[in-house]
Amino acid sequence: MVSAKSNNSFLDKIQKAIREEDLDGWFFCNFRHRDPLSDEILRRPKTLTNSRFWFYFVPAAGEPLAVVHAIEADHLDNLPGKKQCYAGRDELQKYLSCLAGKTIAVHMSESITAVSFLDAGTYCALSGAGIKLVSADCLIQRFKGLLDKEEIASHERSAAVLYGIIETVWDFVRSSYGAGKTLYEGDLRDLMEDEFVRQNMERDHPPQAASGINCTNPHYDFTGKGKVIREGDIIQLDLWAKERLPGSIYADIAWAGVYGKKAESGAEKVFADLAEIREAVLDFLCGSFTERKKSGETLTGAKLDALCRSLLCKKGYGQAIKHRTGHGIDTEVHGSGVNIDSFEFPDTRCILEGSCFSLEPGIYLADYGFRTEINVYIQDGRPRVSGKGAEKQGRQFKLLTV
């Protein structure tokens, strides 16, 4: 059971987010656990029988309303508020109609599919009850996707571990090259996985170790040992993990190198261009954030991504872009906060105090590709780059070599 104190804190946080977005309320519902966000935010265990719809409405102020089916009447009993039980459809519609005329956020979005779980039938039922429905994407960011001081500290600790693992992996690459040993992509992935275990970190999927033409696939994966890494191959590393503790926060970084003493000049130029564009996007974010805050003008994830894309296109890489510039980071590696995206899932949410996200522009050509990824969070009104507390620490400006 959740304590009364915990319940009050939970309700206060939800209602604060609702008021900040100037809405009448936030509406949660679930059937057969189809909406993992509703389960997570309201702390509904996945083992709970969910054979009938339950509904939970949190107003901007005042008492919440729980509407549950008569045969699963106790399912929301540990949440604050008034409870109504229904058995038939007409009875359900009667309870929902009490919300008529209100502007209420639900888990739907035309562009951010990661938060869109409301089915079309329930949308019609709620709309038919006279409720004006809007996306809860901004509420989800405020409730779940903004980091506090302790969470930022957790994120920084995760970042420090990942940067240390990069050093360990590249030392291994150098020693293998120097000894003339056959090196496989799987050797690098296994080493990163071993380091995660050794340093008590967890991840949702194995890290990426790609070489040569495999670097052209941003989500390259393999079974077994993978490809043999050859002289002159580009190597792309991408790793993400968090501490194995409740509530810990991910970090997510990507580095690139060449299996040789020097990369071909074309590859060096492409990576230099990519690093330059990453820094230009970061400079725009840092240089304008204070002024934008003073003027009240907002900076969205879509606008930052559009800038990055325009810079890539100006340098002739328009056809080599395969993905957005970045994603939100929190307890999940692809978190609930603002994504730096005007392209795949356009995100017009604002970059706010506590936002944490990746900046990871990529260029993918016919024979090789690069992605350089850093993490940024907003603390005390300004952007900060994650990684050992130093502004340039952990930022890659040229290709790694052996």
Short mmCIF file of C-alpha atoms in Angstrom, two decimals:
data_model
loop_
_atom_site.label_atom_id
_atom_site.label_comp_id
_atom_site.label_asym_id
_atom_site.label_seq_id
_atom_site.Cartn_x
_atom_site.Cartn_y
_atom_site.Cartn_z
CA MET A 1 0.00 0.00 0.00
CA VAL A 2 1.10 3.57 -0.71
CA SER A 3 1.29 5.81 2.38
CA ALA A 4 -0.95 8.87 2.74
CA LYS A 5 2.14 11.09 2.61
CA SER A 6 3.30 9.44 -0.61
CA ASN A 7 -0.20 9.76 -2.07
CA ASN A 8 -0.32 13.48 -1.29
CA SER A 9 3.10 14.07 -2.85
CA PHE A 10 2.11 12.09 -5.92
CA LEU A 11 -1.15 14.02 -6.31
CA ASP A 12 0.54 17.39 -5.73
CA LYS A 13 3.08 16.66 -8.47
CA ILE A 14 0.40 15.69 -10.99
CA GLN A 15 -1.79 18.70 -10.19
CA LYS A 16 1.17 21.07 -10.37
CA ALA A 17 1.93 19.80 -13.90
CA ILE A 18 -1.73 20.23 -14.91
CA ARG A 19 -1.80 23.84 -13.70
CA GLU A 20 1.48 24.65 -15.41
CA GLU A 21 -0.08 23.55 -18.71
CA ASP A 22 -3.32 25.48 -17.95
CA LEU A 23 -5.58 22.42 -18.32
CA ASP A 24 -8.63 21.24 -16.41
CA GLY A 25 -7.23 17.82 -15.72
CA TRP A 26 -5.37 14.66 -16.70
CA PHE A 27 -7.27 11.49 -17.60
CA PHE A 28 -5.81 8.00 -17.14
CA CYS A 29 -7.39 4.74 -18.25
CA ASN A 30 -6.39 1.18 -19.00
CA PHE A 31 -7.66 -2.11 -20.35
CA ARG A 32 -5.48 -5.24 -20.40
CA HIS A 33 -2.51 -3.03 -19.51
CA ARG A 34 -2.43 -1.52 -23.00
CA ASP A 35 -1.20 1.81 -21.63
CA PRO A 36 2.10 1.28 -19.77
CA LEU A 37 2.32 5.01 -18.96
CA SER A 38 -0.96 4.94 -17.00
CA ASP A 39 0.22 1.86 -15.14
CA GLU A 40 3.60 3.39 -14.39
CA ILE A 41 2.42 6.83 -13.29
CA LEU A 42 -0.41 5.45 -11.14
CA ARG A 43 1.77 2.57 -9.91
CA ARG A 44 -0.52 -0.19 -11.19
CA PRO A 45 1.28 -3.56 -11.09
CA LYS A 46 1.39 -5.44 -14.38
CA THR A 47 0.22 -8.56 -12.52
CA LEU A 48 -3.10 -6.90 -11.60
CA THR A 49 -6.08 -8.33 -13.49
CA ASN A 50 -7.27 -5.70 -15.96
CA SER A 51 -10.14 -7.36 -17.83
CA ARG A 52 -12.35 -4.25 -17.62
CA PHE A 53 -11.61 -0.58 -18.20
CA TRP A 54 -10.72 1.57 -15.22
CA PHE A 55 -10.60 5.38 -15.41
CA TYR A 56 -8.89 7.90 -13.17
CA PHE A 57 -9.38 11.64 -13.55
CA VAL A 58 -7.10 14.11 -11.75
CA PRO A 59 -8.37 17.72 -11.79
CA ALA A 60 -6.11 20.76 -11.67
CA ALA A 61 -7.29 21.22 -8.07
CA GLY A 62 -9.55 19.22 -5.79
CA GLU A 63 -10.44 15.57 -5.45
CA PRO A 64 -9.69 13.00 -8.18
CA LEU A 65 -12.37 10.66 -9.52
CA ALA A 66 -11.88 6.91 -9.97
CA VAL A 67 -14.35 4.98 -12.14
CA VAL A 68 -13.93 1.21 -11.88
CA HIS A 69 -15.90 -1.84 -12.96
CA ALA A 70 -18.00 -3.59 -10.33
CA ILE A 71 -16.08 -6.87 -10.65
CA GLU A 72 -12.71 -5.10 -10.26
CA ALA A 73 -13.92 -2.48 -7.82
CA ASP A 74 -10.82 -2.38 -5.63
CA HIS A 75 -8.26 -1.77 -8.39
CA LEU A 76 -7.69 1.93 -7.63
CA ASP A 77 -8.35 1.85 -3.88
CA ASN A 78 -4.85 2.96 -2.93
CA LEU A 79 -5.20 6.18 -4.93
CA PRO A 80 -6.74 9.33 -3.46
CA GLY A 81 -10.19 10.51 -4.52
CA LYS A 82 -13.83 9.56 -4.89
CA LYS A 83 -14.78 6.19 -6.37
CA GLN A 84 -17.68 5.30 -8.65
CA CYS A 85 -18.45 1.75 -9.77
CA TYR A 86 -20.11 0.89 -13.06
CA ALA A 87 -21.34 -2.37 -14.54
CA GLY A 88 -22.89 -1.43 -17.89
CA ARG A 89 -22.02 0.96 -20.69
CA ASP A 90 -24.81 3.43 -19.94
CA GLU A 91 -23.70 3.71 -16.33
CA LEU A 92 -20.13 4.31 -17.43
CA GLN A 93 -21.18 7.08 -19.82
CA LYS A 94 -23.17 8.72 -17.02
CA TYR A 95 -20.08 8.99 -14.83
CA LEU A 96 -17.90 10.20 -17.68
CA SER A 97 -20.43 12.85 -18.69
CA CYS A 98 -19.79 14.71 -15.43
CA LEU A 99 -16.53 15.84 -17.08
CA ALA A 100 -18.35 17.42 -20.05
CA GLY A 101 -17.02 20.81 -21.11
CA LYS A 102 -13.60 20.31 -19.56
CA THR A 103 -10.29 20.41 -21.44
CA ILE A 104 -8.53 17.24 -20.38
CA ALA A 105 -5.20 15.68 -21.35
CA VAL A 106 -5.11 12.04 -22.45
CA HIS A 107 -2.39 9.74 -23.72
CA MET A 108 -2.59 10.51 -27.42
CA SER A 109 -0.39 12.39 -29.85
CA GLU A 110 -0.40 12.80 -33.61
CA SER A 111 3.40 12.94 -33.76
CA ILE A 112 4.94 11.57 -30.53
CA THR A 113 3.82 7.99 -30.84
CA ALA A 114 5.80 6.92 -27.76
CA VAL A 115 3.09 8.53 -25.56
CA SER A 116 0.07 7.66 -27.73
CA PHE A 117 -1.83 4.76 -26.15
CA LEU A 118 -5.49 5.88 -26.14
CA ASP A 119 -7.47 3.69 -28.55
CA ALA A 120 -9.84 5.22 -31.09
CA GLY A 121 -12.95 3.70 -29.49
CA THR A 122 -12.26 5.20 -26.08
CA TYR A 123 -11.40 8.52 -27.72
CA CYS A 124 -14.85 8.51 -29.34
CA ALA A 125 -16.53 7.59 -26.04
CA LEU A 126 -14.81 10.42 -24.17
CA SER A 127 -15.47 12.93 -26.94
CA GLY A 128 -19.08 11.76 -27.04
CA ALA A 129 -19.36 12.55 -23.35
CA GLY A 130 -18.60 16.20 -24.19
CA ILE A 131 -14.95 16.20 -23.09
CA LYS A 132 -12.42 18.26 -25.06
CA LEU A 133 -9.36 16.03 -25.43
CA VAL A 134 -5.78 17.26 -25.87
CA SER A 135 -2.44 15.47 -25.79
CA ALA A 136 -0.84 14.75 -22.41
CA ASP A 137 2.65 14.88 -23.93
CA CYS A 138 3.58 18.09 -22.07
CA LEU A 139 2.19 16.73 -18.79
CA ILE A 140 4.14 13.51 -19.21
CA GLN A 141 7.31 15.55 -19.70
CA ARG A 142 6.64 17.67 -16.61
CA PHE A 143 5.75 14.68 -14.43
CA LYS A 144 8.26 12.12 -15.65
CA GLY A 145 10.75 13.70 -18.03
CA LEU A 146 12.32 16.52 -15.96
CA LEU A 147 15.20 15.66 -13.66
CA ASP A 148 15.66 17.04 -10.16
CA LYS A 149 19.03 17.59 -8.47
CA GLU A 150 19.39 14.01 -7.23
CA GLU A 151 18.38 12.57 -10.61
CA ILE A 152 20.92 14.77 -12.40
CA ALA A 153 23.57 13.48 -10.03
CA SER A 154 22.54 9.92 -10.91
CA HIS A 155 22.74 10.77 -14.62
CA GLU A 156 26.22 12.27 -14.16
CA ARG A 157 27.43 9.15 -12.36
CA SER A 158 26.12 7.03 -15.24
CA ALA A 159 27.87 9.28 -17.76
CA ALA A 160 31.17 9.03 -15.87
CA VAL A 161 30.99 5.24 -16.01
CA LEU A 162 30.25 5.22 -19.74
CA TYR A 163 33.15 7.54 -20.58
CA GLY A 164 35.42 5.32 -18.52
CA ILE A 165 34.21 2.27 -20.45
CA ILE A 166 35.01 4.02 -23.75
CA GLU A 167 38.62 4.47 -22.55
CA THR A 168 38.78 0.81 -21.52
CA VAL A 169 37.41 -0.38 -24.85
CA TRP A 170 39.74 1.77 -26.92
CA ASP A 171 42.76 0.66 -24.89
CA PHE A 172 41.72 -2.89 -25.76
CA VAL A 173 41.41 -1.97 -29.45
CA ARG A 174 44.90 -0.44 -29.42
CA SER A 175 46.46 -3.43 -27.70
CA SER A 176 44.75 -5.88 -30.08
CA TYR A 177 45.96 -3.89 -33.08
CA GLY A 178 49.49 -3.68 -31.73
CA ALA A 179 49.62 -7.41 -31.03
CA GLY A 180 48.20 -8.29 -34.46
CA LYS A 181 45.29 -10.20 -32.92
CA THR A 182 42.10 -10.89 -34.88
CA LEU A 183 39.46 -8.54 -33.48
CA TYR A 184 35.71 -9.03 -33.85
CA GLU A 185 32.85 -6.60 -33.24
CA GLY A 186 31.60 -9.07 -30.65
CA ASP A 187 34.84 -8.70 -28.67
CA LEU A 188 34.08 -5.01 -28.17
CA ARG A 189 30.43 -5.57 -27.32
CA ASP A 190 31.34 -8.33 -24.85
CA LEU A 191 33.87 -6.04 -23.16
CA MET A 192 31.26 -3.29 -22.73
CA GLU A 193 28.77 -5.82 -21.34
CA ASP A 194 31.38 -7.15 -18.92
CA GLU A 195 32.09 -3.60 -17.74
CA PHE A 196 28.38 -3.01 -17.14
CA VAL A 197 28.28 -6.06 -14.89
CA ARG A 198 31.52 -5.17 -13.13
CA GLN A 199 30.33 -1.63 -12.38
CA ASN A 200 26.79 -2.68 -11.39
CA MET A 201 25.09 -0.98 -14.32
CA GLU A 202 22.01 -2.08 -16.25
CA ARG A 203 20.79 -1.47 -19.80
CA ASP A 204 17.69 -2.34 -21.83
CA HIS A 205 19.58 -3.69 -24.85
CA PRO A 206 23.19 -4.63 -25.62
CA PRO A 207 25.45 -1.75 -26.72
CA GLN A 208 26.45 -1.26 -30.33
CA ALA A 209 29.83 -2.12 -31.79
CA ALA A 210 29.85 -1.71 -35.58
CA SER A 211 32.70 -1.65 -38.08
CA GLY A 212 33.12 -0.79 -41.75
CA ILE A 213 29.94 -0.86 -43.79
CA ASN A 214 27.96 -1.93 -40.71
CA CYS A 215 28.40 1.64 -39.40
CA THR A 216 25.93 2.78 -42.08
CA ASN A 217 23.13 1.16 -40.04
CA PRO A 218 22.31 3.25 -36.93
CA HIS A 219 20.65 0.21 -35.30
CA TYR A 220 23.12 -2.43 -36.45
CA ASP A 221 22.98 -5.64 -34.44
CA PHE A 222 24.43 -9.11 -34.78
CA THR A 223 24.57 -12.53 -33.22
CA GLY A 224 27.71 -14.41 -32.28
CA LYS A 225 31.03 -12.70 -32.88
CA GLY A 226 29.94 -10.34 -35.64
CA LYS A 227 32.28 -9.06 -38.34
CA VAL A 228 36.09 -9.21 -38.22
CA ILE A 229 37.43 -5.66 -37.89
CA ARG A 230 39.89 -4.96 -40.73
CA GLU A 231 42.72 -2.48 -41.14
CA GLY A 232 41.27 0.96 -41.88
CA ASP A 233 37.70 0.09 -40.79
CA ILE A 234 35.67 2.78 -39.07
CA ILE A 235 34.46 1.61 -35.64
CA GLN A 236 31.24 3.01 -34.17
CA LEU A 237 30.54 2.52 -30.47
CA ASP A 238 27.20 3.40 -28.86
CA LEU A 239 26.49 2.55 -25.23
CA TRP A 240 23.85 3.42 -22.69
CA ALA A 241 23.33 2.31 -19.11
CA LYS A 242 22.25 3.40 -15.63
CA GLU A 243 23.02 2.40 -12.07
CA ARG A 244 21.29 -0.72 -10.84
CA LEU A 245 19.29 1.26 -8.28
CA PRO A 246 15.60 2.29 -8.10
CA GLY A 247 14.95 5.58 -9.88
CA SER A 248 18.40 5.79 -11.47
CA ILE A 249 18.90 7.81 -14.67
CA TYR A 250 20.46 6.70 -17.94
CA ALA A 251 23.35 8.21 -19.84
CA ASP A 252 23.80 7.46 -23.54
CA ILE A 253 26.94 8.25 -25.57
CA ALA A 254 28.46 7.33 -28.93
CA TRP A 255 32.09 7.53 -30.08
CA ALA A 256 33.81 6.67 -33.34
CA GLY A 257 37.32 5.68 -34.37
CA VAL A 258 39.38 3.95 -37.02
CA TYR A 259 41.19 0.64 -36.80
CA GLY A 260 44.48 2.08 -37.92
CA LYS A 261 47.00 4.81 -37.27
CA LYS A 262 45.09 7.31 -39.40
CA ALA A 263 41.76 7.46 -41.17
CA GLU A 264 41.49 8.26 -44.84
CA SER A 265 41.23 12.00 -45.35
CA GLY A 266 37.63 11.81 -46.58
CA ALA A 267 36.49 10.09 -43.39
CA GLU A 268 38.41 12.54 -41.21
CA LYS A 269 36.69 15.46 -42.93
CA VAL A 270 33.24 13.94 -42.59
CA PHE A 271 33.73 13.38 -38.87
CA ALA A 272 35.21 16.87 -38.41
CA ASP A 273 32.14 18.33 -40.13
CA LEU A 274 29.87 16.29 -37.89
CA ALA A 275 31.63 17.40 -34.69
CA GLU A 276 31.55 21.01 -35.88
CA ILE A 277 27.79 20.81 -36.46
CA ARG A 278 27.22 19.18 -33.06
CA GLU A 279 29.13 22.04 -31.43
CA ALA A 280 27.22 24.66 -33.44
CA VAL A 281 23.92 23.22 -32.22
CA LEU A 282 25.23 23.15 -28.66
CA ASP A 283 26.51 26.73 -28.95
CA PHE A 284 23.11 27.89 -30.20
CA LEU A 285 21.42 26.16 -27.29
CA CYS A 286 23.83 27.58 -24.70
CA GLY A 287 24.13 31.04 -26.19
CA SER A 288 20.45 31.66 -26.62
CA PHE A 289 18.94 29.89 -23.60
CA THR A 290 19.35 32.76 -21.14
CA GLU A 291 18.03 35.37 -23.55
CA ARG A 292 15.10 33.22 -24.54
CA LYS A 293 14.25 32.70 -20.88
CA LYS A 294 14.32 36.48 -20.24
CA SER A 295 12.14 37.27 -23.23
CA GLY A 296 9.68 34.46 -22.55
CA GLU A 297 10.36 32.94 -25.96
CA THR A 298 10.42 29.15 -25.91
CA LEU A 299 12.90 26.80 -27.53
CA THR A 300 11.45 23.49 -28.67
CA GLY A 301 13.05 20.19 -29.51
CA ALA A 302 11.77 20.53 -33.07
CA LYS A 303 13.46 23.91 -33.54
CA LEU A 304 16.83 22.62 -32.32
CA ASP A 305 16.60 19.59 -34.60
CA ALA A 306 15.66 21.79 -37.57
CA LEU A 307 18.80 23.84 -36.98
CA CYS A 308 20.97 20.72 -36.96
CA ARG A 309 19.37 19.40 -40.15
CA SER A 310 19.85 22.73 -41.91
CA LEU A 311 23.55 22.76 -41.00
CA LEU A 312 23.99 19.19 -42.24
CA CYS A 313 22.24 20.06 -45.49
CA LYS A 314 24.35 23.17 -46.03
CA LYS A 315 27.46 20.99 -45.93
CA GLY A 316 25.95 18.62 -48.48
CA TYR A 317 24.90 15.79 -46.17
CA GLY A 318 21.13 16.06 -46.63
CA GLN A 319 20.82 12.60 -48.19
CA ALA A 320 23.00 11.07 -45.46
CA ILE A 321 20.65 11.85 -42.56
CA LYS A 322 18.75 8.84 -41.20
CA HIS A 323 17.45 9.99 -37.83
CA ARG A 324 16.60 12.86 -35.50
CA THR A 325 19.20 14.82 -33.55
CA GLY A 326 18.31 13.50 -30.09
CA HIS A 327 15.88 11.99 -27.60
CA GLY A 328 14.79 12.57 -24.03
CA ILE A 329 16.62 10.72 -21.25
CA ASP A 330 15.35 9.78 -17.78
CA THR A 331 14.76 6.41 -16.09
CA GLU A 332 14.47 5.09 -19.65
CA VAL A 333 17.16 5.62 -22.27
CA HIS A 334 14.49 6.93 -24.63
CA GLY A 335 12.67 8.92 -21.99
CA SER A 336 9.47 10.88 -21.65
CA GLY A 337 10.96 14.36 -21.97
CA VAL A 338 11.50 16.49 -25.04
CA ASN A 339 13.06 14.87 -28.10
CA ILE A 340 15.29 16.90 -30.41
CA ASP A 341 13.17 16.03 -33.41
CA SER A 342 11.49 17.88 -36.25
CA PHE A 343 11.78 14.98 -38.65
CA GLU A 344 10.67 11.56 -37.41
CA PHE A 345 8.27 12.34 -34.55
CA PRO A 346 8.13 16.17 -34.54
CA ASP A 347 8.31 17.35 -30.93
CA THR A 348 7.08 20.87 -30.26
CA ARG A 349 7.45 20.57 -26.49
CA CYS A 350 9.65 23.15 -24.81
CA ILE A 351 13.12 22.52 -23.45
CA LEU A 352 12.59 23.20 -19.74
CA GLU A 353 14.49 23.29 -16.47
CA GLY A 354 15.37 19.66 -15.77
CA SER A 355 15.18 18.54 -19.40
CA CYS A 356 17.82 15.93 -20.26
CA PHE A 357 18.43 14.77 -23.81
CA SER A 358 20.99 13.51 -26.28
CA LEU A 359 22.58 15.48 -29.09
CA GLU A 360 23.60 12.83 -31.61
CA PRO A 361 23.76 14.01 -35.21
CA GLY A 362 24.72 11.31 -37.68
CA ILE A 363 26.06 11.10 -41.21
CA TYR A 364 25.62 7.77 -43.02
CA LEU A 365 27.35 7.34 -46.37
CA ALA A 366 27.56 4.33 -48.70
CA ASP A 367 30.63 2.71 -47.12
CA TYR A 368 30.66 3.99 -43.55
CA GLY A 369 28.83 6.24 -41.14
CA PHE A 370 29.35 8.27 -37.99
CA ARG A 371 27.31 9.25 -34.98
CA THR A 372 28.70 11.45 -32.22
CA GLU A 373 26.54 11.59 -29.12
CA ILE A 374 26.69 13.71 -26.02
CA ASN A 375 24.08 14.33 -23.32
CA VAL A 376 22.83 17.75 -22.20
CA TYR A 377 20.62 18.75 -19.28
CA ILE A 378 19.20 22.07 -18.11
CA GLN A 379 20.11 22.99 -14.54
CA ASP A 380 19.84 26.40 -12.82
CA GLY A 381 18.62 27.95 -16.04
CA ARG A 382 21.44 26.90 -18.35
CA PRO A 383 22.44 23.91 -20.47
CA ARG A 384 25.20 21.66 -19.15
CA VAL A 385 27.05 18.89 -20.95
CA SER A 386 27.14 15.61 -19.04
CA GLY A 387 30.44 13.96 -18.26
CA LYS A 388 32.70 14.36 -15.24
CA GLY A 389 31.57 17.91 -14.55
CA ALA A 390 33.77 19.61 -17.13
CA GLU A 391 32.39 21.47 -20.14
CA LYS A 392 34.55 19.75 -22.76
CA GLN A 393 35.25 16.53 -20.92
CA GLY A 394 33.95 13.55 -22.83
CA ARG A 395 33.26 15.46 -26.08
CA GLN A 396 34.85 13.88 -29.12
CA PHE A 397 36.34 16.32 -31.63
CA LYS A 398 38.33 13.94 -33.86
CA LEU A 399 38.35 10.28 -34.70
CA LEU A 400 39.99 7.88 -32.27
CA THR A 401 43.01 6.07 -33.70
CA VAL A 402 45.11 3.15 -32.53
#
